Coordinates of N, CA and C in Angstrom, one line a residue:
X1 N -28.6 56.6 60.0 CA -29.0 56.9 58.7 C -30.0 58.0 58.7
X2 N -29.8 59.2 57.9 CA -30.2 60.3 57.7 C -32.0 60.1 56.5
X3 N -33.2 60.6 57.7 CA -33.9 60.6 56.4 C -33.8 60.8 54.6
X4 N -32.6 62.0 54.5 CA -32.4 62.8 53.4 C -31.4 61.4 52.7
X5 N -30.6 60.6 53.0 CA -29.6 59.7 52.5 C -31.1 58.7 52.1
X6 N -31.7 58.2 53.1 CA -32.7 57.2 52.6 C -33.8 57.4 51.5
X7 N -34.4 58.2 51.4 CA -34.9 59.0 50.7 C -34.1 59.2 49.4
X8 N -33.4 59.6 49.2 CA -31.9 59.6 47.8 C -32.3 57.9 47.6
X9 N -31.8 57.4 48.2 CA -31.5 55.8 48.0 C -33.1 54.9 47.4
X10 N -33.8 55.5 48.0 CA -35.3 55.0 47.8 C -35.6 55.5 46.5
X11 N -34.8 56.6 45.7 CA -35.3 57.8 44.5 C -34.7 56.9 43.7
X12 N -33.4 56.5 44.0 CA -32.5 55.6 43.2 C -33.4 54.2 42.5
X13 N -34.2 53.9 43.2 CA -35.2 52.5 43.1 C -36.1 53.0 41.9
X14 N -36.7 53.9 42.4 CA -38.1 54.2 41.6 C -38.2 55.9 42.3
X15 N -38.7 57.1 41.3 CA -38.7 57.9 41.8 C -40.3 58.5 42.1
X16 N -40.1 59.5 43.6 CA -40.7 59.6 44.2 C -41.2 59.6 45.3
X17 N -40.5 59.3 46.3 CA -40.3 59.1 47.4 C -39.8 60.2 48.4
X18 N -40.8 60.4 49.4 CA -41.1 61.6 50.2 C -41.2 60.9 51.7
X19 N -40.0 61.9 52.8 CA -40.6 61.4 54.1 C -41.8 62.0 54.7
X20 N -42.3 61.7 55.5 CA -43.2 62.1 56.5 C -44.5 62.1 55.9
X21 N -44.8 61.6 54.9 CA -46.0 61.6 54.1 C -47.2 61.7 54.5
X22 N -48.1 62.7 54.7 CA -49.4 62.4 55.4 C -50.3 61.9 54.6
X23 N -50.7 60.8 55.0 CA -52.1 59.8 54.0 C -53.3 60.1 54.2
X24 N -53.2 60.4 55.2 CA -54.9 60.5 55.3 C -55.6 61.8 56.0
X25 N -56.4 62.4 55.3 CA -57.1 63.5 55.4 C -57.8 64.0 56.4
X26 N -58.2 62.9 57.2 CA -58.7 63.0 58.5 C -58.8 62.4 60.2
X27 N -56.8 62.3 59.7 CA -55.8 62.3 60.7 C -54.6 62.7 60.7
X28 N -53.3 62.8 61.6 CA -53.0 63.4 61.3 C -51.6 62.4 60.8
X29 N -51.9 60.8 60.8 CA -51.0 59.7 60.5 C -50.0 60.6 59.3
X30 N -49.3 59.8 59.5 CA -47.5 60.0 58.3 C -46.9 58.9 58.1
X31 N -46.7 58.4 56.9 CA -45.8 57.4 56.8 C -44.3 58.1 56.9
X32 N -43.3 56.9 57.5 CA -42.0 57.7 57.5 C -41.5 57.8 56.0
X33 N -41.9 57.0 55.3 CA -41.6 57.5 53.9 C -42.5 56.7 53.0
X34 N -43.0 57.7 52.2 CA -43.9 57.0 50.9 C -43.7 57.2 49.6
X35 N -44.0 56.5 48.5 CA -44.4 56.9 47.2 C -45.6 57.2 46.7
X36 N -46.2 58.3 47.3 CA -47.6 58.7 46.9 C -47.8 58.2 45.4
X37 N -47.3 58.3 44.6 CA -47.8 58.1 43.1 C -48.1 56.2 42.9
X38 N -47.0 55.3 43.7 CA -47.3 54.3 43.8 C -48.4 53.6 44.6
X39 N -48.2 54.3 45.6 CA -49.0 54.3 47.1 C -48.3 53.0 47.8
X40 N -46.7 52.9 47.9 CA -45.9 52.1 48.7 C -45.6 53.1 49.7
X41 N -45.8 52.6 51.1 CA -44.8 53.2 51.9 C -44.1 52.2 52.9
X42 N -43.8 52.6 53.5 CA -42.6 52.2 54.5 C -42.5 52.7 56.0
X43 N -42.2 52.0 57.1 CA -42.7 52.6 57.9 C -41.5 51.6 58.7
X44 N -41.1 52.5 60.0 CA -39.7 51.8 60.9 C -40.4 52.0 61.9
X45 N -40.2 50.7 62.4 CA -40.5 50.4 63.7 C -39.4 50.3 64.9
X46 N -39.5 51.5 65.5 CA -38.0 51.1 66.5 C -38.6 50.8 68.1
X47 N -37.7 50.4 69.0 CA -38.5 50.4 70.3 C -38.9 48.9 70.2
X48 N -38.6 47.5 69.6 CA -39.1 46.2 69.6 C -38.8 45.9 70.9
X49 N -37.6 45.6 71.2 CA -37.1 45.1 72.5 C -36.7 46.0 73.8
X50 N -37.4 47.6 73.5 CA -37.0 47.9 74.8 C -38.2 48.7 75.0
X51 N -39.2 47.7 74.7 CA -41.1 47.9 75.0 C -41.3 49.4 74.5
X52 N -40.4 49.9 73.6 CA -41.1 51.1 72.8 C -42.1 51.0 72.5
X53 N -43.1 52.3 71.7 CA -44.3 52.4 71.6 C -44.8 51.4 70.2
X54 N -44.0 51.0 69.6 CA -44.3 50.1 68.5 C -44.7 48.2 69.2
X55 N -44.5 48.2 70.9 CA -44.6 47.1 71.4 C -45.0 46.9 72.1
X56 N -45.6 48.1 73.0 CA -47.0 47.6 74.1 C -48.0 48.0 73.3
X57 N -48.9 47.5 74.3 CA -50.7 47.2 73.9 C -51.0 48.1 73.0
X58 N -51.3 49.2 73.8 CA -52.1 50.8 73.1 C -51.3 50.9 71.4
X59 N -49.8 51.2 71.7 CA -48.9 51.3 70.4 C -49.5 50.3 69.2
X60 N -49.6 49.1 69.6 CA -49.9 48.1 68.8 C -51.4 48.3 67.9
X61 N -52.5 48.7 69.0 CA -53.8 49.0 68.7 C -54.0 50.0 67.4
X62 N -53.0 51.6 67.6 CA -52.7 52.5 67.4 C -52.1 52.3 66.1
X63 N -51.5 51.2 65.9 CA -50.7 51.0 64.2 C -51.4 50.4 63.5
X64 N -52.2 49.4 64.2 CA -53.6 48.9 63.8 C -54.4 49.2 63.1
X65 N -54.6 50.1 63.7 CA -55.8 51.2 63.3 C -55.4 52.3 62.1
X66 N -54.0 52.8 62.2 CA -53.3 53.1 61.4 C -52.9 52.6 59.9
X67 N -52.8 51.3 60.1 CA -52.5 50.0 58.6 C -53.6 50.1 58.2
X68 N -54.6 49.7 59.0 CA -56.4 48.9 58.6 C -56.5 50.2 57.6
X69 N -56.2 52.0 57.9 CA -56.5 52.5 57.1 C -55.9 52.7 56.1
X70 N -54.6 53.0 56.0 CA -53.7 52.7 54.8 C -54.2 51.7 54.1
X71 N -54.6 50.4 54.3 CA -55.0 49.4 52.8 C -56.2 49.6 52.9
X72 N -57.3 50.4 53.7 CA -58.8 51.2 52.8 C -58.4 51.7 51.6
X73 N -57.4 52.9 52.1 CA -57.0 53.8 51.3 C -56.1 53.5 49.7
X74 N -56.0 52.1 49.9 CA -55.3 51.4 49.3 C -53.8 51.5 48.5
X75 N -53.2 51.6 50.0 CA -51.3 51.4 50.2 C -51.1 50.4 50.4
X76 N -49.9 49.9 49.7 CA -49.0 49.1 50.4 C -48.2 49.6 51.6
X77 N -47.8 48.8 52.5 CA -47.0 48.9 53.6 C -46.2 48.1 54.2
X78 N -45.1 48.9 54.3 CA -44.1 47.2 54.7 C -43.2 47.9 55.3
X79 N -43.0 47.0 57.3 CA -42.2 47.8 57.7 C -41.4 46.9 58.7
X80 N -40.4 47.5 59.0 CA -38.9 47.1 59.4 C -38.6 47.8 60.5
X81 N -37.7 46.9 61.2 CA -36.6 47.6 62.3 C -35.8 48.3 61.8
X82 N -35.2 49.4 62.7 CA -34.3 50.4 62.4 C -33.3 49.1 61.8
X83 N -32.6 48.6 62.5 CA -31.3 47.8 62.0 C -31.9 46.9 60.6
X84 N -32.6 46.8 60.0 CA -33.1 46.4 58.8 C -33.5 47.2 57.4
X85 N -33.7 48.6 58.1 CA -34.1 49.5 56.9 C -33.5 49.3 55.6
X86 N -32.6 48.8 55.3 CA -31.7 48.8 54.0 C -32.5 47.5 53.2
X87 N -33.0 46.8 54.7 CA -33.9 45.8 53.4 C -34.9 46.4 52.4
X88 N -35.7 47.3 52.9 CA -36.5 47.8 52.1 C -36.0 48.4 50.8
X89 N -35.0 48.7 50.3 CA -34.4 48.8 49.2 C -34.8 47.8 48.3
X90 N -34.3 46.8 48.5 CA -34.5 45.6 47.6 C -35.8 45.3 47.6
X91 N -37.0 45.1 48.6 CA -38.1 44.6 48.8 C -38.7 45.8 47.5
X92 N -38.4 47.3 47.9 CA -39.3 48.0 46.8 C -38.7 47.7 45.4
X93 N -37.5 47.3 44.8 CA -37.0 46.8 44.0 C -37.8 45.8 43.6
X94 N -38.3 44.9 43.9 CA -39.5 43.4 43.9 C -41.1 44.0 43.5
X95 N -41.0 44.6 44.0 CA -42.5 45.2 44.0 C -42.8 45.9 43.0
X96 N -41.7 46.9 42.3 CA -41.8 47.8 41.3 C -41.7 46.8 40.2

């Protein structure tokens, strides 16, 4: 699935929705896709079971630290395996 198709599909929900979104001003973090105006983003986690960087130690620390500031900054965040992404359609559907 093509950022540009997901993104369409996410616009379809509620409009607004941009990939690679940078949040925070003094780093250089990106959500894979957000709704700045809402402050939902979305974020894919690939690499679960084949100890990608979303699954050892450091990676884990590293998204940690990444979330903890997203809800300073006060986002929502909700995030999925590649083979799940389509849930998030519905979930932002719930939320809106």
């Amino acid at each position: 699935m093509t950022k540009e198709f997901y993104v369409k599909n996410l616009n379809k929900v509620v409009k607004g929705w941009v990939a690679e979104h940078k949040f925070c001003s003094t780093r250089k973090w990106r959500f894979d896709y957000a709704n700045p105006t809402k402050k939902i983003a979305i974020e894919i986690d690939g690499g679960c079971f084949i100890r990608g960087r979303h699954s050892r130690g450091m990676g884990q620390i590293k998204d940690m630290e990444k979330g903890n500031e997203a809800i300073k900054l006060g986002w929502r965040v909700l995030h999925y395996p590649p083979q799940r992404q389509l849930q998030a359609l519905d979930d932002v559907a719930k939320i809106i």
